[in-house]
Short mmCIF file of the C-alpha atoms (twelve columns), coordinates in Angstrom:
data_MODEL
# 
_entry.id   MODEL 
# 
loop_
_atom_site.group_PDB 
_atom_site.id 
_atom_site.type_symbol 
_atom_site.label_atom_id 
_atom_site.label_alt_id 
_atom_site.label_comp_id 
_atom_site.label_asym_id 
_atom_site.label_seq_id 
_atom_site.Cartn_x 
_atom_site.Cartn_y 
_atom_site.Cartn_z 
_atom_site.pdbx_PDB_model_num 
ATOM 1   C CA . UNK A 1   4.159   -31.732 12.141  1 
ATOM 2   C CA . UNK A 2   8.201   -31.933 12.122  1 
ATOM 3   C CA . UNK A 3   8.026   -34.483 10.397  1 
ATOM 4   C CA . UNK A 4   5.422   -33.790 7.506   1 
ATOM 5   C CA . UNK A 5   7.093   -30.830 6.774   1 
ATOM 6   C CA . UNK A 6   9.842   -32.954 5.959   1 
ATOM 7   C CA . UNK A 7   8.785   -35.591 3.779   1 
ATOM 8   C CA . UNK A 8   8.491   -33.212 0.600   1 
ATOM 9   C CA . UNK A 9   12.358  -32.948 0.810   1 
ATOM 10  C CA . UNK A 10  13.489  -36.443 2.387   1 
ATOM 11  C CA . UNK A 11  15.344  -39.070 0.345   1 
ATOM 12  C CA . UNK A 12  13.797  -42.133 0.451   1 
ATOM 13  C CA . UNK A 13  16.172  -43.797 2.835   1 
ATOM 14  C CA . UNK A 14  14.953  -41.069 5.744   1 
ATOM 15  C CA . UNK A 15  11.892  -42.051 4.707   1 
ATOM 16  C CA . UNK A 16  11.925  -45.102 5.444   1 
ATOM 17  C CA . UNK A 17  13.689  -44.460 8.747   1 
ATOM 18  C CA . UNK A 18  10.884  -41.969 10.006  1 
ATOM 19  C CA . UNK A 19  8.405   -45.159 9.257   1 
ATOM 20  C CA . UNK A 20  10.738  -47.511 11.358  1 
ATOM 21  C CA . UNK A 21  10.342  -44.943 14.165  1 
ATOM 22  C CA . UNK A 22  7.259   -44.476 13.839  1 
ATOM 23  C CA . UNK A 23  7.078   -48.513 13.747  1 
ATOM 24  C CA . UNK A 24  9.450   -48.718 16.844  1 
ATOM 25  C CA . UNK A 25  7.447   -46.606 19.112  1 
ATOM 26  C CA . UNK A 26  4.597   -47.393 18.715  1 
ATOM 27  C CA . UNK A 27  6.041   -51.077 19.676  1 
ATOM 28  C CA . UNK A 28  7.558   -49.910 22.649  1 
ATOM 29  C CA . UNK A 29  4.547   -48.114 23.423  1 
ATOM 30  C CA . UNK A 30  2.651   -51.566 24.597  1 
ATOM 31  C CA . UNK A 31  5.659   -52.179 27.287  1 
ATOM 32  C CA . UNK A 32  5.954   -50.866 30.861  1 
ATOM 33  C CA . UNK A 33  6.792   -47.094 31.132  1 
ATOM 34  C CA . UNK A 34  6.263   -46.956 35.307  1 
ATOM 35  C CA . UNK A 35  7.780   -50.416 36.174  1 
ATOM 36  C CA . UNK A 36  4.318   -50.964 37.572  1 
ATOM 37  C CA . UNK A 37  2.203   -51.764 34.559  1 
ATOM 38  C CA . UNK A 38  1.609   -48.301 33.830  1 
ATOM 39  C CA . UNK A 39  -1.718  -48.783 31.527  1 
ATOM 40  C CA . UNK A 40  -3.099  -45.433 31.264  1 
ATOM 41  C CA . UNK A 41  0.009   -43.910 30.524  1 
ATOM 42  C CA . UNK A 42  1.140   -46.763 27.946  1 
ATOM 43  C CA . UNK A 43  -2.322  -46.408 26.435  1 
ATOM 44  C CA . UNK A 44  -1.894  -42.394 26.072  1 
ATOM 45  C CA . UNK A 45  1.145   -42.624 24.290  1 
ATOM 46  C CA . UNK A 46  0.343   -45.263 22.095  1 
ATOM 47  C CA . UNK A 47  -2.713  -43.216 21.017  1 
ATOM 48  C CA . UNK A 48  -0.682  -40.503 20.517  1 
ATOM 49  C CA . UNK A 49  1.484   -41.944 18.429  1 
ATOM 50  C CA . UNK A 50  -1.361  -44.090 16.317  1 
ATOM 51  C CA . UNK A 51  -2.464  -40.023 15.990  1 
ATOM 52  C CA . UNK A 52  0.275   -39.202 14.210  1 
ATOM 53  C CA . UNK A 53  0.181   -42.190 11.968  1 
ATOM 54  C CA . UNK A 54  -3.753  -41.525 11.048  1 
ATOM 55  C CA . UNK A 55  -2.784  -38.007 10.373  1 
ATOM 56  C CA . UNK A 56  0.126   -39.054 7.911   1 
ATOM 57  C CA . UNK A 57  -1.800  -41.542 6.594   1 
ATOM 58  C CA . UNK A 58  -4.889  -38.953 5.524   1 
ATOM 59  C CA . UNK A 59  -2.014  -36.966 3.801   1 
ATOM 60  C CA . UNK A 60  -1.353  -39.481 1.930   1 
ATOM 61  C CA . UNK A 61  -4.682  -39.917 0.762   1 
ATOM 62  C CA . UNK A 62  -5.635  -36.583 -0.210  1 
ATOM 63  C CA . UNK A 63  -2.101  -35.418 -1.028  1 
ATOM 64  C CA . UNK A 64  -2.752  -32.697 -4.141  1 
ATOM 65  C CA . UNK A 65  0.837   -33.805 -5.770  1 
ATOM 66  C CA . UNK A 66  2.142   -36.838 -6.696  1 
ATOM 67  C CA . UNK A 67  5.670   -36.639 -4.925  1 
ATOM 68  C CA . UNK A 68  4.411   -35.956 -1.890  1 
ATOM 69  C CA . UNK A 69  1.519   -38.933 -1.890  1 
ATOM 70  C CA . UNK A 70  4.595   -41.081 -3.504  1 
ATOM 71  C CA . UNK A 71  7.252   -39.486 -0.501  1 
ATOM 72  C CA . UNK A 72  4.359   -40.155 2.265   1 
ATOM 73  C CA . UNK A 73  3.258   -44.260 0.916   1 
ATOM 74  C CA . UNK A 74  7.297   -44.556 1.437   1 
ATOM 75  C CA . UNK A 75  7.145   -43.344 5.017   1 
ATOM 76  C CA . UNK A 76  4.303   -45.765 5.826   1 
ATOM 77  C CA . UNK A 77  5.368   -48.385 3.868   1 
ATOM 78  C CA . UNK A 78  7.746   -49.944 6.906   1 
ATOM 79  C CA . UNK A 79  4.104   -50.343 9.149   1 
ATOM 80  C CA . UNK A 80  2.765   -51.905 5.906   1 
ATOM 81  C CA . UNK A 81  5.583   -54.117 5.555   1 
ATOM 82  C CA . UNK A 82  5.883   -55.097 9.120   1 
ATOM 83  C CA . UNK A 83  2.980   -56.791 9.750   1 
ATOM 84  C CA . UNK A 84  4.117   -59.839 7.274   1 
ATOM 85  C CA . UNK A 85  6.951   -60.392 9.746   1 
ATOM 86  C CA . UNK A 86  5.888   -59.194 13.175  1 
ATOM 87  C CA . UNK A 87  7.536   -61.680 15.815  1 
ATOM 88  C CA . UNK A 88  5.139   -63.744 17.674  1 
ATOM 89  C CA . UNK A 89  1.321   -63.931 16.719  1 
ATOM 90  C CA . UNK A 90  0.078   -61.684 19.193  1 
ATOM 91  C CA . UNK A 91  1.987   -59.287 18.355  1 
ATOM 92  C CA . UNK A 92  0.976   -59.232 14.378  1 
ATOM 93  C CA . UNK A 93  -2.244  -59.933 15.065  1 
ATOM 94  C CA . UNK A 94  -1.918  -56.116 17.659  1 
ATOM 95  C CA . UNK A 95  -0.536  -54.537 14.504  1 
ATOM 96  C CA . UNK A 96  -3.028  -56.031 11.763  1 
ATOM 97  C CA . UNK A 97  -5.659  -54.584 14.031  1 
ATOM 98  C CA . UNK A 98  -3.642  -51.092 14.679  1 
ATOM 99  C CA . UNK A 99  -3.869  -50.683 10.756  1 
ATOM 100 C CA . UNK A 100 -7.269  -51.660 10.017  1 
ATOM 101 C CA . UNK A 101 -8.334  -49.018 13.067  1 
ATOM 102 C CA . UNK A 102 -6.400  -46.085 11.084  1 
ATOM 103 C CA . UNK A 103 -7.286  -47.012 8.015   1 
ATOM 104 C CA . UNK A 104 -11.100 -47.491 8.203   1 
ATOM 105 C CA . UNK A 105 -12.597 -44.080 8.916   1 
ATOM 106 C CA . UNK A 106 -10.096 -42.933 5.914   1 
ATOM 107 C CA . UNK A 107 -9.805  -45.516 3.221   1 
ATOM 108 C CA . UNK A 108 -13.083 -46.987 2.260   1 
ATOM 109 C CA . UNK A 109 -14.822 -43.389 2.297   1 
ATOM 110 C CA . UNK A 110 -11.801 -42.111 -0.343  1 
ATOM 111 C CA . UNK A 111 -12.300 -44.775 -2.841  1 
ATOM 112 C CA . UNK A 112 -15.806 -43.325 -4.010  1 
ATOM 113 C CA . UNK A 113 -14.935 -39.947 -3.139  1 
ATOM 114 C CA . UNK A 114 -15.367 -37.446 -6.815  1 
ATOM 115 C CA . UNK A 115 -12.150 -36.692 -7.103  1 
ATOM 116 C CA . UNK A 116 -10.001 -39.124 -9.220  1 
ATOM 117 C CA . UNK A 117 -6.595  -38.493 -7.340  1 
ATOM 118 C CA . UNK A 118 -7.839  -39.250 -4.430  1 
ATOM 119 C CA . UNK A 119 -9.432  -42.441 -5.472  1 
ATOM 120 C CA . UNK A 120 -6.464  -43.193 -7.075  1 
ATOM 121 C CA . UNK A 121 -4.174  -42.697 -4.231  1 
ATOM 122 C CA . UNK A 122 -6.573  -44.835 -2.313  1 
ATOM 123 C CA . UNK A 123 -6.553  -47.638 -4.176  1 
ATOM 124 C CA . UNK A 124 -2.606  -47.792 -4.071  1 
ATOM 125 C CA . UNK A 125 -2.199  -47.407 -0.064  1 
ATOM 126 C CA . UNK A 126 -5.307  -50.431 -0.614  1 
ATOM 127 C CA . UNK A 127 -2.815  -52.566 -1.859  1 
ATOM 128 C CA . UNK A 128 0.227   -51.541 0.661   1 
ATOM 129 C CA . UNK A 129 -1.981  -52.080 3.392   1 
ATOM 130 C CA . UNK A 130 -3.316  -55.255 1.729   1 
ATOM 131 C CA . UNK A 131 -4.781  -57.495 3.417   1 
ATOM 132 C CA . UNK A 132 -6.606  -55.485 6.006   1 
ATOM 133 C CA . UNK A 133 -7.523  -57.519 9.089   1 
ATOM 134 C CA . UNK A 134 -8.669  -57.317 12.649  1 
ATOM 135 C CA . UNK A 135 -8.188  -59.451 15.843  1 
ATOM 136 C CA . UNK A 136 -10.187 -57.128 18.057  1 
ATOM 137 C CA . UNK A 137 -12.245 -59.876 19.938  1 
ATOM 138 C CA . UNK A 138 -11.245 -62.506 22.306  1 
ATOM 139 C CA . UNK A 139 -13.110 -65.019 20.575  1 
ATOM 140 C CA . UNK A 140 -11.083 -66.503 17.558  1 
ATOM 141 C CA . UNK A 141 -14.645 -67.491 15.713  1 
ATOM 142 C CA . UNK A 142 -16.103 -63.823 16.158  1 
ATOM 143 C CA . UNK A 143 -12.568 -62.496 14.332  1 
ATOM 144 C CA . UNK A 144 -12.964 -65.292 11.594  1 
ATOM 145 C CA . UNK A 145 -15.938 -63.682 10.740  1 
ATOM 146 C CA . UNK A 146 -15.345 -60.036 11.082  1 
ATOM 147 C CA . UNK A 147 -12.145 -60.681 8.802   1 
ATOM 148 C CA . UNK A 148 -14.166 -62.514 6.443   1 
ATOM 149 C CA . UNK A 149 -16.251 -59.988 5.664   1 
ATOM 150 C CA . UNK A 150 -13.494 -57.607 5.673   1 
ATOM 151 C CA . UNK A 151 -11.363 -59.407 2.942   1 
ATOM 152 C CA . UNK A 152 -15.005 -59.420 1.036   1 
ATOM 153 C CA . UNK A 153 -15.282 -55.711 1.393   1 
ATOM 154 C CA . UNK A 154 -11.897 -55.203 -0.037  1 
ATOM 155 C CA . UNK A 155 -12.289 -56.908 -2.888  1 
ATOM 156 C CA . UNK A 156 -15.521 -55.813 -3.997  1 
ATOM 157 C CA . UNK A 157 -13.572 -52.331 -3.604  1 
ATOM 158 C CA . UNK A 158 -11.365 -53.559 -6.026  1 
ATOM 159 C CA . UNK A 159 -13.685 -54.796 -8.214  1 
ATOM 160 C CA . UNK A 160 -15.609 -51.781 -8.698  1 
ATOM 161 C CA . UNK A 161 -12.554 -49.955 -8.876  1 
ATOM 162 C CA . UNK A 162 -11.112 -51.733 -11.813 1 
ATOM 163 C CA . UNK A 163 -14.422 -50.338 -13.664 1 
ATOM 164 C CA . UNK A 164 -13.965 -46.576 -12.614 1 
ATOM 165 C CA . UNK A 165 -14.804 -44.325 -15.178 1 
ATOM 166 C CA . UNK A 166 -11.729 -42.848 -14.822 1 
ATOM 167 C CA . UNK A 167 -8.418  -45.114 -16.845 1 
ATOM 168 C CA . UNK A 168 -5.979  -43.592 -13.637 1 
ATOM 169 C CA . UNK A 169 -7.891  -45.530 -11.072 1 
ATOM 170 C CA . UNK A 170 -8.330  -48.395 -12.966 1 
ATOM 171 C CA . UNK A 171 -4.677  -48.424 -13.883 1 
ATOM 172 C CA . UNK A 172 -3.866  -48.306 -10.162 1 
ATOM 173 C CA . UNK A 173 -6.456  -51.136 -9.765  1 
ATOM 174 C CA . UNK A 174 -5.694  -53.458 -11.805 1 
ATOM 175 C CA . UNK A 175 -1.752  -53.204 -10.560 1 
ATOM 176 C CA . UNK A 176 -3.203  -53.185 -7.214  1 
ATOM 177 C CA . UNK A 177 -4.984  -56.569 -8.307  1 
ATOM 178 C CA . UNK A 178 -1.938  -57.774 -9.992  1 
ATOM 179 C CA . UNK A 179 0.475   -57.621 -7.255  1 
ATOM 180 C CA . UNK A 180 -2.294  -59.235 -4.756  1 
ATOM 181 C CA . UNK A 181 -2.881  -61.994 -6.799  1 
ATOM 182 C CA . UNK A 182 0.594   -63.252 -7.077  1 
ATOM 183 C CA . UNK A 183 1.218   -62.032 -3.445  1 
ATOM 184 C CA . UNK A 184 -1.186  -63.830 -1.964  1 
ATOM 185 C CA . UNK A 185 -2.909  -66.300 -4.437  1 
ATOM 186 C CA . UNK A 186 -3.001  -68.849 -2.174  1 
ATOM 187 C CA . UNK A 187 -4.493  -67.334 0.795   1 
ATOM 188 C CA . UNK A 188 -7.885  -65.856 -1.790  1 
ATOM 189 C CA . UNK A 189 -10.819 -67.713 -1.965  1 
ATOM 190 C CA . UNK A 190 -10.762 -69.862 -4.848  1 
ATOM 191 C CA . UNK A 191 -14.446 -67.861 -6.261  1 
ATOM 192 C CA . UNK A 192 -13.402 -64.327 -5.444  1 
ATOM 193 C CA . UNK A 193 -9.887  -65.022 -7.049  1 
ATOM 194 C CA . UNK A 194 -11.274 -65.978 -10.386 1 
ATOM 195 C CA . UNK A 195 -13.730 -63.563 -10.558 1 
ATOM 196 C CA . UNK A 196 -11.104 -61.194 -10.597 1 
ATOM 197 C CA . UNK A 197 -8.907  -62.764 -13.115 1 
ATOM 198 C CA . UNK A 198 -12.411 -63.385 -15.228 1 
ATOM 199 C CA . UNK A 199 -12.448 -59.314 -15.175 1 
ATOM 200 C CA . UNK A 200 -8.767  -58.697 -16.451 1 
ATOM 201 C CA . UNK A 201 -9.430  -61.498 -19.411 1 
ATOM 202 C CA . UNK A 202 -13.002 -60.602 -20.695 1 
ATOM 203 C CA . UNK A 203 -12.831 -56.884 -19.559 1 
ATOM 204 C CA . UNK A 204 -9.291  -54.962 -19.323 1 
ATOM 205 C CA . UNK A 205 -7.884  -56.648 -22.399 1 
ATOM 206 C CA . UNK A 206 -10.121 -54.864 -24.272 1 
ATOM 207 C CA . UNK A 207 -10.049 -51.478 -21.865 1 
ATOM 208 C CA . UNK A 208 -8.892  -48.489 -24.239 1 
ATOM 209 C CA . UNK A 209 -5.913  -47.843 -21.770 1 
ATOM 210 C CA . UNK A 210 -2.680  -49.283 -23.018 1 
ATOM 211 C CA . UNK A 211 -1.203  -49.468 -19.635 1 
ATOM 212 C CA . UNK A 212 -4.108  -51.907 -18.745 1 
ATOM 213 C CA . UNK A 213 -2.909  -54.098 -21.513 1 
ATOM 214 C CA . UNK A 214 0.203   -54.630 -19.983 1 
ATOM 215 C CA . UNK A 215 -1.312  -55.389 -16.528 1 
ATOM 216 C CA . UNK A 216 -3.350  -57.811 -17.513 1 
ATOM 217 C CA . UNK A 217 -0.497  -59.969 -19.544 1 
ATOM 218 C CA . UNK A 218 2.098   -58.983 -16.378 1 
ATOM 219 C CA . UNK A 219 -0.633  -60.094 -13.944 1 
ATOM 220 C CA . UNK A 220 -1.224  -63.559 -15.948 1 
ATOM 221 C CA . UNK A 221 2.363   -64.296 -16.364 1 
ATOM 222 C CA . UNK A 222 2.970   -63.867 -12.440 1 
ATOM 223 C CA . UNK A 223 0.040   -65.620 -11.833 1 
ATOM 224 C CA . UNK A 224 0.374   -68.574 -13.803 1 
ATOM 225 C CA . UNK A 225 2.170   -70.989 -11.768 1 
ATOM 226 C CA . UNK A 226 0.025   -70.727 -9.130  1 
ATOM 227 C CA . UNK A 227 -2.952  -70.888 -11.563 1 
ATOM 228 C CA . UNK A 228 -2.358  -73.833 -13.026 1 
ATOM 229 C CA . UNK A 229 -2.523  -75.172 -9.119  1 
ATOM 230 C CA . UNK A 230 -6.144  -74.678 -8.690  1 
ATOM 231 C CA . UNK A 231 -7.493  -73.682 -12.069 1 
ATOM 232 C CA . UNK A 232 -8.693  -76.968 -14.413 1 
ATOM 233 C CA . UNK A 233 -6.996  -77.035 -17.768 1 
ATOM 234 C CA . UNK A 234 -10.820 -76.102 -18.936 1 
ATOM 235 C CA . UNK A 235 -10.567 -72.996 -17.020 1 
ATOM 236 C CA . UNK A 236 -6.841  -72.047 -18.302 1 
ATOM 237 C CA . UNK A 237 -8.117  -72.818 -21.884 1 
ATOM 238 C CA . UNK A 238 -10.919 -70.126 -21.774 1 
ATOM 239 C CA . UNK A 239 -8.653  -68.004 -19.950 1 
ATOM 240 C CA . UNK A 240 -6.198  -68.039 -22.698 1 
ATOM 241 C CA . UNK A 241 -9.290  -67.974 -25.564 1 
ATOM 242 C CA . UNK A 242 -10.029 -64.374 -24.015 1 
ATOM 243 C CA . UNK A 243 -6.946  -63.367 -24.452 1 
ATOM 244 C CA . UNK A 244 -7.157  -62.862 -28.628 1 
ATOM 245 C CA . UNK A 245 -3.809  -63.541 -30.254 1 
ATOM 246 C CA . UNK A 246 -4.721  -60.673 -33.024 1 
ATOM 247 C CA . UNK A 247 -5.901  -58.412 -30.298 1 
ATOM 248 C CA . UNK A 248 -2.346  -59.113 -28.748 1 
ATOM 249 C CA . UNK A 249 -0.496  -58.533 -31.734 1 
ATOM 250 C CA . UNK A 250 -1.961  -55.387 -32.748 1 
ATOM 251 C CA . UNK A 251 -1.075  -53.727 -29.265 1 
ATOM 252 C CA . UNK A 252 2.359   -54.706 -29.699 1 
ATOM 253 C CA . UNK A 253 2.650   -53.454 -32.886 1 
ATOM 254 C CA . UNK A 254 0.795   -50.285 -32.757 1 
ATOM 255 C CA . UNK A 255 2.699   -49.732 -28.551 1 
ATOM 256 C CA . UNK A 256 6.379   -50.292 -30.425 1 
ATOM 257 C CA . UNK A 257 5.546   -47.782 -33.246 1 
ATOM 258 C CA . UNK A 258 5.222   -45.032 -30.784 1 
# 
């Protein structure tokens, strides 16, 4: 609670230092606190503390202004962050599973919710927290495919978000897209990355938003080395065939006149 009532006012540095305690303790919160293995009372605290991080991340979520949803993504963006370069693979595989815990009974039931902010707000902690993943079970062939079908869930989120009926959550989609594309091209299945790209090139170009506009040619730009790796030069040339020239040109024009 100390701390919430502090985010509306903290500068983004102590921002980011609440998340790296936050991120520390619940770290330390695996270790020994008896000398003696001291599971129950480990356990405790780390729930407590995984508490505190579901109840900041909710607040987030459903935040009713935009500085304090911005203030709160900062605070969690150091246990986003982490997970890319957690020491050891047990211990990123602990914290990949730690997020996808907190984030499940929350995220997936805020991206359909009726009200546009929260959707929105959703669907940019989505892409923090990107890619979600669990390592809950011993076996390594039972996580395979729990994570497959995780990784599927999240981007047919993201697919049906990029066609809300509402242009702020598919703004934040498609930069949500953007930025996982050239994040982690390599690591998306070769089908479910192109549908997506298929989407910005025969759908958002011609989406009434301006902002999408810009997505789309930021996303292809960013994209395109690592396109050209796995894409034919048939697939690049209808790519670039959906992306009219005149269509183009008139954005520019009529987006520098304002």
């Amino acid at each position: 609670a100390t701390v919430k009532n502090q985010v509306p006012h903290a500068t983004p540095a102590t921002l980011a230092i609440y998340g790296d305690i936050y991120l520390k303790a619940w770290k330390e919160s695996a270790l020994p606190t008896d000398g003696a293995g001291g599971a129950t009372g480990t356990n405790a605290y780390r729930k407590a503390i995984e508490g505190c991080v579901q109840e900041l991340m909710q607040a987030s979520v459903l935040s009713g202004m935009a500085s304090t949803h911005k203030a709160l993504r900062a605070l969690l963006q150091p246990l986003h962050t982490a997970k890319h370069r957690s020491s050891g693979m047990a211990q990123g595989a602990e914290h990949d599973t730690m997020l996808a815990k907190l984030w499940e009974p929350i995220l997936w039931r805020s991206l359909t919710v009726a009200n546009a902010t929260v959707r929105e707000q959703a669907t940019r902690l989505l892409g923090d927290a990107f890619p979600l993943q669990t390592f809950a079970s011993p076996k390594a062939a039972e996580n395979d495919k729990l994570n497959d079908a995780l990784l599927q869930k999240q981007f047919d989120a993201l697919r049906a978000l990029l066609a809300d009926n509402d242009p702020k959550v598919r703004v934040a989609a498609a930069a949500t897209v953007a930025e996982v594309l050239a994040e982690y091209w390599e690591a998306i299945p070769n089908k479910m990355s192109r549908a997506l790209i298929t989407h910005f090139a025969t759908k958002l170009v011609r989406d009434s938003t301006s902002q999408l506009f810009y997505i789309v040619v930021v996303c292809f730009i960013r994209s395109l080395p690592s396109i050209a790796l796995f894409w034919s030069y048939t697939d690049l040339f209808i790519f670039f065939s959906f992306l009219s020239f005149d269509f183009i040109r008139h954005r520019v024009v009529v987006e520098g006149a304002r």
